[in-house]
Amino acid sequence: MILPDVDDQGVDTQGSTTKWQTGTWQFISAARLMDPNSTRHELRDELESGLHVLLYTSVRYRASHLPVAQCKLLKKAFIEHFDSRSDTVQGRTSGGHGKYEFFQPIGPSAFSQPGLKIFLNTPLASLIETLRRLFVPLYSLPDMLQLVPTMEQSRDAALEVLKTSDRFIEIIEEHLEMDGWTENDVSDELRGCDQFFTEARGLIFAARRSSLLRANIKRGSGSAGMANATSASLPFMAESNGED
């Protein structure tokens, strides 16, 4: 999986602070964020990034119908997971503590399977939880793993599974065959009602702009359609100036 390079995600990319990073901050693996001096980058980091992308898009695009109070609590957990960071003694930027907590045997209630099922369909909530369990042994102490006997107890066994993407893909395919996927589940976020803005705004603005450009061109024809697809017809882009 190839992820976008860090652009303007609120991380100081000048000098050597984040020179080692090759990805969008919100989706980099917890292990890499927590050790800014490491240059290790393996397949398991890429697979973990895929899970973070899935969680990010699922929560951001599907939680907009929650009551305000509940949405605020979820947003707090969301920002902690994707945006938490701090400076080390050496002046480098580290983070990943929210993701580390996510990969504990009993993770944050907001992102637990019951918590996700409040606003996600059953197979999607199950998919996120099942993929999460692949990585839990990498971040948990043996004593903590024993609290959940149904979970893989061996870190070495988990590392062996994550040497390839086979099991990761197999889990996705198994869940796609399940009943309960929602059809036509359009998100309010796409209508400008996003309650989960984090610092990864540029990706979303770009997606919106591309979508509206295509719609404008389709409604028009040739150069006339292109003339309609101007920044003046995309008012949301004014929000992103200097931020994406």
Short mmCIF file of C-alpha atoms in Angstrom, two decimals:
data_model
loop_
_atom_site.label_atom_id
_atom_site.label_comp_id
_atom_site.label_asym_id
_atom_site.label_seq_id
_atom_site.Cartn_x
_atom_site.Cartn_y
_atom_site.Cartn_z
CA MET A 1 0.00 0.00 0.00
CA ILE A 2 1.40 3.38 -1.00
CA LEU A 3 0.31 6.34 1.09
CA PRO A 4 0.74 10.05 0.32
CA ASP A 5 3.87 11.75 1.59
CA VAL A 6 3.56 14.12 4.52
CA ASP A 7 2.51 17.46 3.07
CA ASP A 8 1.06 20.03 5.40
CA GLN A 9 -0.27 17.82 8.18
CA GLY A 10 0.76 20.05 11.07
CA VAL A 11 4.11 18.28 11.43
CA ASP A 12 7.31 20.25 11.15
CA THR A 13 8.92 18.70 8.10
CA GLN A 14 11.94 21.03 8.09
CA GLY A 15 15.33 19.64 8.97
CA SER A 16 15.74 16.18 10.44
CA THR A 17 12.69 16.23 12.73
CA THR A 18 10.58 14.04 10.45
CA LYS A 19 13.08 13.19 7.75
CA TRP A 20 12.61 9.47 8.30
CA GLN A 21 8.83 9.56 7.83
CA THR A 22 7.36 8.49 4.50
CA GLY A 23 3.61 8.72 4.87
CA THR A 24 0.70 10.75 6.13
CA TRP A 25 1.07 11.26 9.90
CA GLN A 26 -2.45 10.07 10.70
CA PHE A 27 -1.83 6.70 9.06
CA ILE A 28 1.78 5.91 10.01
CA SER A 29 2.09 2.87 12.29
CA ALA A 30 2.21 3.40 16.05
CA ALA A 31 5.63 1.72 16.28
CA ARG A 32 7.22 4.12 13.80
CA LEU A 33 5.64 7.21 15.37
CA MET A 34 6.74 6.19 18.86
CA ASP A 35 10.36 5.71 17.78
CA PRO A 36 11.31 8.71 15.62
CA ASN A 37 14.96 7.61 15.54
CA SER A 38 14.17 4.31 13.86
CA THR A 39 14.39 3.82 10.11
CA ARG A 40 12.58 0.46 10.21
CA HIS A 41 9.72 0.20 7.74
CA GLU A 42 8.28 -3.25 7.12
CA LEU A 43 5.20 -4.78 5.54
CA ARG A 44 3.50 -4.91 8.93
CA ASP A 45 3.77 -1.11 9.12
CA GLU A 46 2.06 -0.83 5.73
CA LEU A 47 -0.71 -3.23 6.78
CA GLU A 48 -1.24 -1.32 10.00
CA SER A 49 -1.47 1.90 7.99
CA GLY A 50 -4.21 0.27 5.93
CA LEU A 51 -6.19 -0.37 9.11
CA HIS A 52 -5.77 3.24 10.24
CA VAL A 53 -7.06 4.44 6.86
CA LEU A 54 -10.08 2.14 7.20
CA LEU A 55 -10.82 3.34 10.74
CA TYR A 56 -10.34 7.00 9.78
CA THR A 57 -12.69 6.92 6.81
CA SER A 58 -15.27 4.76 8.57
CA VAL A 59 -15.55 7.02 11.61
CA ARG A 60 -15.22 10.31 9.78
CA TYR A 61 -17.78 9.53 7.11
CA ARG A 62 -20.31 7.52 9.10
CA ALA A 63 -20.56 9.10 12.58
CA SER A 64 -22.34 12.29 11.55
CA HIS A 65 -25.76 11.13 12.76
CA LEU A 66 -24.68 10.76 16.40
CA PRO A 67 -26.12 13.04 19.10
CA VAL A 68 -23.91 16.07 19.76
CA ALA A 69 -22.71 14.91 23.21
CA GLN A 70 -21.77 11.46 21.96
CA CYS A 71 -20.14 12.94 18.88
CA LYS A 72 -17.91 15.15 21.05
CA LEU A 73 -16.63 12.15 22.99
CA LEU A 74 -15.96 10.24 19.79
CA LYS A 75 -14.19 13.24 18.27
CA LYS A 76 -11.89 13.43 21.31
CA ALA A 77 -10.91 9.78 20.84
CA PHE A 78 -10.56 10.35 17.09
CA ILE A 79 -8.11 13.24 17.49
CA GLU A 80 -6.12 11.38 20.15
CA HIS A 81 -5.79 8.38 17.84
CA PHE A 82 -4.80 10.18 14.67
CA ASP A 83 -3.18 13.47 15.71
CA SER A 84 -1.43 12.93 19.06
CA ARG A 85 2.23 13.99 19.04
CA SER A 86 4.96 15.43 21.22
CA ASP A 87 8.57 16.60 20.90
CA THR A 88 11.36 14.38 22.17
CA VAL A 89 14.39 15.60 24.13
CA GLN A 90 16.34 15.58 20.87
CA GLY A 91 13.76 17.87 19.27
CA ARG A 92 12.22 15.25 17.02
CA THR A 93 8.49 14.74 16.72
CA SER A 94 7.05 11.53 18.15
CA GLY A 95 3.50 10.31 18.53
CA GLY A 96 1.34 7.23 18.13
CA HIS A 97 0.18 6.98 21.73
CA GLY A 98 -3.48 6.97 20.71
CA LYS A 99 -2.78 4.16 18.26
CA TYR A 100 -0.81 2.30 20.93
CA GLU A 101 -3.88 2.37 23.20
CA PHE A 102 -6.02 1.18 20.28
CA PHE A 103 -3.86 -1.93 20.07
CA GLN A 104 -4.18 -2.90 23.72
CA PRO A 105 -6.27 -6.06 24.35
CA ILE A 106 -9.09 -3.89 25.66
CA GLY A 107 -8.78 -0.78 23.53
CA PRO A 108 -10.64 2.55 23.77
CA SER A 109 -14.37 2.01 24.17
CA ALA A 110 -15.09 4.49 21.37
CA PHE A 111 -13.35 2.22 18.87
CA SER A 112 -14.39 -1.11 20.37
CA GLN A 113 -16.67 -3.30 18.28
CA PRO A 114 -19.77 -2.41 20.38
CA GLY A 115 -18.80 1.27 20.23
CA LEU A 116 -18.38 1.22 16.45
CA LYS A 117 -21.64 -0.67 15.92
CA ILE A 118 -23.52 2.38 17.21
CA PHE A 119 -22.97 4.05 13.84
CA LEU A 120 -21.36 1.40 11.59
CA ASN A 121 -23.00 -1.67 10.12
CA THR A 122 -22.17 -5.00 11.75
CA PRO A 123 -19.72 -6.41 9.16
CA LEU A 124 -17.71 -3.17 9.00
CA ALA A 125 -17.41 -2.94 12.79
CA SER A 126 -16.40 -6.61 12.87
CA LEU A 127 -13.84 -6.08 10.09
CA ILE A 128 -12.11 -3.27 12.00
CA GLU A 129 -12.00 -5.32 15.21
CA THR A 130 -10.74 -8.48 13.48
CA LEU A 131 -7.96 -6.58 11.72
CA ARG A 132 -7.09 -4.80 14.98
CA ARG A 133 -6.50 -8.13 16.68
CA LEU A 134 -3.73 -8.97 14.22
CA PHE A 135 -1.60 -6.19 15.71
CA VAL A 136 -2.50 -6.35 19.40
CA PRO A 137 0.27 -8.86 20.32
CA LEU A 138 2.86 -6.46 18.87
CA TYR A 139 1.99 -3.73 21.36
CA SER A 140 0.81 -5.60 24.45
CA LEU A 141 2.54 -7.20 27.42
CA PRO A 142 1.93 -10.95 27.93
CA ASP A 143 0.06 -10.32 31.19
CA MET A 144 -2.36 -8.00 29.39
CA LEU A 145 -2.90 -10.47 26.54
CA GLN A 146 -3.96 -13.09 29.06
CA LEU A 147 -6.97 -10.93 29.87
CA VAL A 148 -8.38 -11.89 26.47
CA PRO A 149 -7.78 -15.65 26.02
CA THR A 150 -9.36 -15.66 22.54
CA MET A 151 -6.63 -13.34 21.25
CA GLU A 152 -3.29 -14.48 19.84
CA GLN A 153 -0.91 -14.64 22.81
CA SER A 154 2.42 -14.85 21.00
CA ARG A 155 4.16 -11.79 19.58
CA ASP A 156 6.36 -14.02 17.43
CA ALA A 157 3.30 -15.77 15.99
CA ALA A 158 1.70 -12.40 15.19
CA LEU A 159 4.89 -11.21 13.49
CA GLU A 160 4.96 -14.38 11.40
CA VAL A 161 1.39 -13.79 10.19
CA LEU A 162 2.22 -10.20 9.26
CA LYS A 163 5.22 -11.15 7.12
CA THR A 164 2.73 -11.37 4.25
CA SER A 165 -0.57 -9.66 3.50
CA ASP A 166 -2.38 -12.99 3.04
CA ARG A 167 -4.28 -13.07 6.33
CA PHE A 168 -5.07 -9.35 6.17
CA ILE A 169 -6.63 -9.75 2.71
CA GLU A 170 -8.38 -12.97 3.73
CA ILE A 171 -10.11 -11.20 6.62
CA ILE A 172 -11.33 -8.43 4.31
CA GLU A 173 -12.66 -10.95 1.78
CA GLU A 174 -14.44 -12.94 4.51
CA HIS A 175 -16.19 -9.83 5.77
CA LEU A 176 -17.20 -8.68 2.30
CA GLU A 177 -19.15 -11.94 1.99
CA MET A 178 -21.14 -11.22 5.16
CA ASP A 179 -24.72 -10.01 5.19
CA GLY A 180 -25.52 -6.61 6.66
CA TRP A 181 -23.56 -4.20 4.48
CA THR A 182 -25.53 -0.99 4.05
CA GLU A 183 -26.40 0.21 0.56
CA ASN A 184 -26.50 3.87 -0.45
CA ASP A 185 -25.13 4.97 2.94
CA VAL A 186 -24.26 8.49 1.82
CA SER A 187 -22.39 10.49 4.43
CA ASP A 188 -23.42 13.91 5.68
CA GLU A 189 -19.71 14.79 5.61
CA LEU A 190 -19.91 14.93 1.83
CA ARG A 191 -22.63 17.56 2.19
CA GLY A 192 -20.37 19.80 4.25
CA CYS A 193 -21.47 18.57 7.69
CA ASP A 194 -18.13 17.15 8.78
CA GLN A 195 -17.81 17.07 12.57
CA PHE A 196 -14.47 15.30 12.58
CA PHE A 197 -11.98 17.70 11.03
CA THR A 198 -8.48 16.71 12.03
CA GLU A 199 -5.24 18.03 10.61
CA ALA A 200 -5.46 15.76 7.55
CA ARG A 201 -7.81 18.17 5.80
CA GLY A 202 -5.97 18.37 2.51
CA LEU A 203 -6.89 14.81 1.55
CA ILE A 204 -10.58 15.47 2.07
CA PHE A 205 -10.61 18.85 0.33
CA ALA A 206 -8.85 17.32 -2.66
CA ALA A 207 -11.43 14.53 -2.83
CA ARG A 208 -14.30 17.00 -2.63
CA ARG A 209 -12.80 19.25 -5.27
CA SER A 210 -12.22 16.34 -7.65
CA SER A 211 -15.78 15.08 -7.13
CA LEU A 212 -17.35 18.47 -7.78
CA LEU A 213 -15.16 19.12 -10.80
CA ARG A 214 -16.32 15.87 -12.35
CA ALA A 215 -19.94 16.72 -11.58
CA ASN A 216 -19.65 20.18 -13.13
CA ILE A 217 -17.94 18.86 -16.24
CA LYS A 218 -20.57 16.15 -16.63
CA ARG A 219 -23.40 18.69 -16.37
CA GLY A 220 -21.77 20.92 -18.97
CA SER A 221 -20.05 19.97 -22.17
CA GLY A 222 -16.53 20.59 -23.44
CA SER A 223 -15.05 23.97 -22.59
CA ALA A 224 -18.37 25.16 -21.19
CA GLY A 225 -18.26 22.42 -18.60
CA MET A 226 -14.70 23.28 -17.70
CA ALA A 227 -15.61 26.94 -17.36
CA ASN A 228 -18.19 26.01 -14.75
CA ALA A 229 -15.64 24.01 -12.78
CA THR A 230 -13.85 27.00 -11.26
CA SER A 231 -12.80 27.75 -7.73
CA ALA A 232 -15.68 30.21 -7.57
CA SER A 233 -18.07 27.27 -7.85
CA LEU A 234 -16.24 25.45 -5.03
CA PRO A 235 -16.80 27.65 -1.95
CA PHE A 236 -15.42 25.06 0.45
CA MET A 237 -11.96 25.49 -1.03
CA ALA A 238 -11.70 28.89 0.64
CA GLU A 239 -11.49 27.03 3.96
CA SER A 240 -8.45 25.10 2.86
CA ASN A 241 -6.23 27.99 1.81
CA GLY A 242 -2.94 27.58 3.60
CA GLU A 243 -4.11 24.40 5.31
CA ASP A 244 -4.07 21.64 2.70
#
